[in-house]
Amino acid sequence: DAGVTQTPRHEVAEKGQTIILKCEPVSGHNDLFWYRQTKIQGLELLSYFRSKSLMEDGGAFKDRFKAEMLNSSFSTLKIQPTEPKDSAVYLCASSLARVGEQYFGPGTRLTVL
Amino acid sequence: QQKVQQSPESLIVPEGGMASLNCTSSDRNVDYFWWYRQHSGKSPKMLMSIFSNGEKEEGRFTVHLNKASLHTSLHIRDSQPSDSALYLCAASTNTGKLTFGDGTVLTVKP
């Protein structure tokens, strides 16, 4: 079975650009999560979907970050406009059950110049 | 406001030794604890979960949970160089949302 897939694996953007990251969860999983990981802040939750409904939009990340779940097997994370402090690894994860193991994708490493 | 605290930040153990990692949540609503392992350049992968008071063992790995103090610990016996990684503790309520700690970097020296 395919795990969580994320594209692109690497992205370089200029400050002020709009970038879109993509995620395909494990087939049949109901919950989808977007995280950001940096050495300083660790792993931070950006958005959380259950059965395509947005459950949490990440509070402090609301203004420039927008996650959408277009269907049960595809999600996007848009960052608009990008800033250098957005440089990080963006991880997507999915889970079968509400209280269940989260399976992480390989991540997208974003560098904003 | 950090709700999951892990200690130590880093740990070096000799090959064959015992590694002990700690994690405490400050959120009294949490019911579930998870340990994830992340090798360098890779994404996190669940190692073990524990939901009830007591102890759970899987091979060389043992987790303990004290729900009254919201404290969990992970113990790795007979540590191997391949165990060198970032160990992340996470806690959740029944909403499914995980709150992660900052992690413990474990280095196993051959």
Short mmCIF file of C-alpha atoms in Angstrom, two decimals:
data_model
loop_
_atom_site.label_atom_id
_atom_site.label_comp_id
_atom_site.label_asym_id
_atom_site.label_seq_id
_atom_site.Cartn_x
_atom_site.Cartn_y
_atom_site.Cartn_z
CA ASP A 1 0.00 0.00 0.00
CA ALA A 2 1.23 3.49 -0.77
CA GLY A 3 2.04 5.66 2.19
CA VAL A 4 1.54 9.42 2.43
CA THR A 5 2.97 11.19 -0.59
CA GLN A 6 4.06 14.82 -0.73
CA THR A 7 5.16 16.99 -3.62
CA PRO A 8 7.40 18.70 -4.28
CA ARG A 9 10.16 17.34 -2.06
CA HIS A 10 12.07 20.61 -2.27
CA GLU A 11 10.87 24.13 -3.03
CA VAL A 12 12.80 27.37 -3.28
CA ALA A 13 10.78 30.59 -3.32
CA GLU A 14 11.50 34.29 -3.36
CA LYS A 15 10.05 36.40 -0.57
CA GLY A 16 6.49 37.41 -1.44
CA GLN A 17 5.78 34.49 -3.74
CA THR A 18 2.83 32.13 -3.43
CA ILE A 19 3.63 28.47 -3.08
CA ILE A 20 1.38 25.42 -2.97
CA LEU A 21 2.39 22.17 -1.35
CA LYS A 22 0.52 18.95 -2.08
CA CYS A 23 -0.31 15.86 -0.06
CA GLU A 24 -2.02 12.55 -0.75
CA PRO A 25 -2.95 10.66 2.44
CA VAL A 26 -2.97 6.91 2.88
CA SER A 27 -6.00 5.53 1.06
CA GLY A 28 -8.98 5.19 3.42
CA HIS A 29 -7.59 7.44 6.14
CA ASN A 30 -10.09 9.94 7.53
CA ASP A 31 -7.83 12.43 9.29
CA LEU A 32 -5.20 14.61 7.64
CA PHE A 33 -2.69 16.88 9.35
CA TRP A 34 -0.26 19.53 8.16
CA TYR A 35 2.77 20.28 10.35
CA ARG A 36 5.79 22.53 10.14
CA GLN A 37 9.10 21.39 11.59
CA THR A 38 12.09 23.59 12.43
CA LYS A 39 15.02 23.05 14.78
CA ILE A 40 13.96 26.01 16.92
CA GLN A 41 10.17 25.54 17.12
CA GLY A 42 9.99 21.80 16.69
CA LEU A 43 6.89 20.20 15.21
CA GLU A 44 3.93 22.61 15.02
CA LEU A 45 0.41 21.79 13.86
CA LEU A 46 -0.81 23.99 11.00
CA SER A 47 -4.14 22.40 10.05
CA TYR A 48 -6.23 19.36 10.82
CA PHE A 49 -9.02 17.82 8.70
CA ARG A 50 -11.44 15.06 9.58
CA SER A 51 -13.42 13.55 6.71
CA LYS A 52 -12.55 16.65 4.66
CA SER A 53 -13.90 19.06 7.31
CA LEU A 54 -11.47 21.58 8.77
CA MET A 55 -11.15 20.89 12.50
CA GLU A 56 -8.31 23.27 13.29
CA ASP A 57 -6.61 25.94 11.25
CA GLY A 58 -3.53 26.48 13.39
CA GLY A 59 -4.28 29.75 15.15
CA ALA A 60 -1.15 31.81 14.64
CA PHE A 61 -0.71 30.46 11.13
CA LYS A 62 -4.11 31.60 9.87
CA ASP A 63 -3.14 34.81 8.14
CA ARG A 64 -0.82 33.53 5.38
CA PHE A 65 -1.38 29.78 5.52
CA LYS A 66 -4.41 28.09 4.01
CA ALA A 67 -4.93 24.35 3.84
CA GLU A 68 -7.67 22.77 1.78
CA MET A 69 -8.89 19.26 1.28
CA LEU A 70 -10.23 19.08 -2.26
CA ASN A 71 -11.33 15.47 -1.87
CA SER A 72 -10.65 12.60 0.49
CA SER A 73 -7.39 11.78 -1.28
CA PHE A 74 -5.81 15.18 -1.93
CA SER A 75 -4.89 18.20 0.15
CA THR A 76 -2.99 21.41 -0.51
CA LEU A 77 -1.25 23.92 1.73
CA LYS A 78 -0.92 27.41 0.29
CA ILE A 79 1.47 29.96 1.75
CA GLN A 80 0.81 33.48 0.51
CA PRO A 81 2.93 35.58 0.61
CA THR A 82 6.00 33.65 1.68
CA GLU A 83 8.53 35.11 4.12
CA PRO A 84 12.08 33.92 4.93
CA LYS A 85 10.87 32.77 8.37
CA ASP A 86 8.66 30.22 6.60
CA SER A 87 11.75 28.21 5.67
CA ALA A 88 11.14 24.80 7.22
CA VAL A 89 10.15 21.22 6.48
CA TYR A 90 6.41 20.87 5.93
CA LEU A 91 5.03 17.47 6.86
CA CYS A 92 1.70 15.94 6.00
CA ALA A 93 0.33 13.04 8.05
CA SER A 94 -2.82 10.94 7.94
CA SER A 95 -4.60 8.70 10.39
CA LEU A 96 -7.28 6.05 10.05
CA ALA A 97 -9.01 6.69 13.35
CA ARG A 98 -9.55 9.66 15.64
CA VAL A 99 -7.15 8.17 18.17
CA GLY A 100 -4.76 6.37 15.93
CA GLU A 101 -1.23 6.29 14.66
CA GLN A 102 -0.34 9.16 12.39
CA TYR A 103 1.58 8.22 9.26
CA PHE A 104 3.90 10.94 8.01
CA GLY A 105 4.88 11.74 4.46
CA PRO A 106 8.49 12.43 3.46
CA GLY A 107 8.01 16.18 3.78
CA THR A 108 8.64 19.22 1.61
CA ARG A 109 11.73 21.28 2.44
CA LEU A 110 10.89 24.92 1.75
CA THR A 111 13.55 27.60 1.46
CA VAL A 112 12.42 31.21 1.17
CA LEU A 113 15.10 33.64 0.00
CA GLN B 1 3.16 27.75 25.78
CA GLN B 2 4.80 24.34 25.73
CA LYS B 3 2.37 21.65 26.91
CA VAL B 4 4.63 18.65 26.44
CA GLN B 5 8.06 18.76 28.06
CA GLN B 6 10.77 16.23 27.23
CA SER B 7 14.04 15.54 29.01
CA PRO B 8 16.87 15.31 28.54
CA GLU B 9 17.37 17.40 25.39
CA SER B 10 20.14 15.08 24.33
CA LEU B 11 21.54 11.81 25.54
CA ILE B 12 24.64 9.77 24.71
CA VAL B 13 24.75 6.09 25.63
CA PRO B 14 27.26 3.37 24.77
CA GLU B 15 26.26 0.54 22.46
CA GLY B 16 24.55 -2.11 24.54
CA GLY B 17 23.55 0.39 27.22
CA MET B 18 20.17 1.56 28.48
CA ALA B 19 18.61 4.82 27.31
CA SER B 20 15.86 6.45 29.37
CA LEU B 21 13.77 9.31 28.02
CA ASN B 22 11.13 11.32 29.86
CA CYS B 23 8.00 13.23 28.90
CA THR B 24 5.38 15.16 30.87
CA SER B 25 2.22 16.88 29.73
CA SER B 26 0.83 19.95 31.48
CA ASP B 27 -2.64 19.47 29.94
CA ARG B 28 -4.86 17.54 32.33
CA ASN B 29 -7.25 16.71 29.48
CA VAL B 30 -4.83 14.38 27.69
CA ASP B 31 -5.61 10.68 27.66
CA TYR B 32 -3.15 9.24 25.14
CA PHE B 33 0.62 9.28 24.81
CA TRP B 34 2.73 8.44 21.81
CA TRP B 35 6.43 8.04 21.10
CA TYR B 36 7.70 8.75 17.62
CA ARG B 37 11.21 8.23 16.30
CA GLN B 38 12.74 10.39 13.61
CA HIS B 39 16.02 9.45 11.99
CA SER B 40 18.10 12.24 10.48
CA GLY B 41 16.63 13.41 7.18
CA LYS B 42 13.54 11.24 7.57
CA SER B 43 10.01 11.84 8.78
CA PRO B 44 8.68 10.76 12.21
CA LYS B 45 7.46 7.20 12.59
CA MET B 46 5.43 5.90 15.50
CA LEU B 47 7.39 3.71 17.85
CA MET B 48 4.95 2.99 20.65
CA SER B 49 1.72 4.24 22.16
CA ILE B 50 0.37 3.91 25.69
CA PHE B 51 -3.08 4.78 26.93
CA SER B 52 -3.36 3.05 30.34
CA ASN B 53 -1.40 3.28 33.55
CA GLY B 54 1.46 0.85 33.75
CA GLU B 55 4.01 -0.58 31.41
CA LYS B 56 4.12 -1.83 27.84
CA GLU B 57 7.03 -3.73 26.31
CA GLU B 58 7.84 -4.37 22.66
CA GLY B 59 11.19 -6.02 22.10
CA ARG B 60 13.96 -3.79 23.43
CA PHE B 61 11.55 -0.88 24.02
CA THR B 62 9.48 -0.31 27.18
CA VAL B 63 7.15 2.57 27.91
CA HIS B 64 5.71 3.54 31.25
CA LEU B 65 2.74 5.79 31.94
CA ASN B 66 1.55 7.45 35.14
CA LYS B 67 -1.70 9.18 34.27
CA ALA B 68 -1.96 10.91 37.64
CA SER B 69 1.25 12.82 36.97
CA LEU B 70 0.82 12.80 33.16
CA HIS B 71 4.31 11.40 32.89
CA THR B 72 5.55 8.83 30.42
CA SER B 73 9.00 7.40 29.90
CA LEU B 74 10.64 5.37 27.16
CA HIS B 75 13.42 2.92 27.93
CA ILE B 76 15.61 1.32 25.31
CA ARG B 77 17.74 -1.59 26.46
CA ASP B 78 20.71 -2.99 24.57
CA SER B 79 20.89 0.26 22.58
CA GLN B 80 22.21 0.01 19.02
CA PRO B 81 23.80 2.66 16.80
CA SER B 82 20.70 2.40 14.59
CA ASP B 83 18.66 3.70 17.56
CA SER B 84 20.41 7.07 17.19
CA ALA B 85 17.60 9.48 16.31
CA LEU B 86 15.29 12.23 17.55
CA TYR B 87 12.65 10.80 19.87
CA LEU B 88 9.43 12.77 19.98
CA CYS B 89 6.79 12.41 22.65
CA ALA B 90 3.22 13.44 21.81
CA ALA B 91 0.04 13.69 23.84
CA SER B 92 -3.55 13.85 22.71
CA THR B 93 -7.09 14.08 23.96
CA ASN B 94 -9.84 12.17 22.17
CA THR B 95 -9.92 14.83 19.45
CA GLY B 96 -7.06 13.16 17.63
CA LYS B 97 -4.87 16.24 17.61
CA LEU B 98 -1.31 15.56 18.79
CA THR B 99 0.83 18.02 20.72
CA PHE B 100 4.50 17.20 20.32
CA GLY B 101 7.39 17.91 22.65
CA ASP B 102 10.68 19.26 21.34
CA GLY B 103 12.27 15.82 21.46
CA THR B 104 15.33 14.08 22.82
CA VAL B 105 18.31 13.51 20.55
CA LEU B 106 19.72 10.07 21.31
CA THR B 107 23.22 9.15 20.19
CA VAL B 108 24.42 5.57 20.65
CA LYS B 109 28.22 5.35 20.53
CA PRO B 110 29.71 2.13 19.10
#
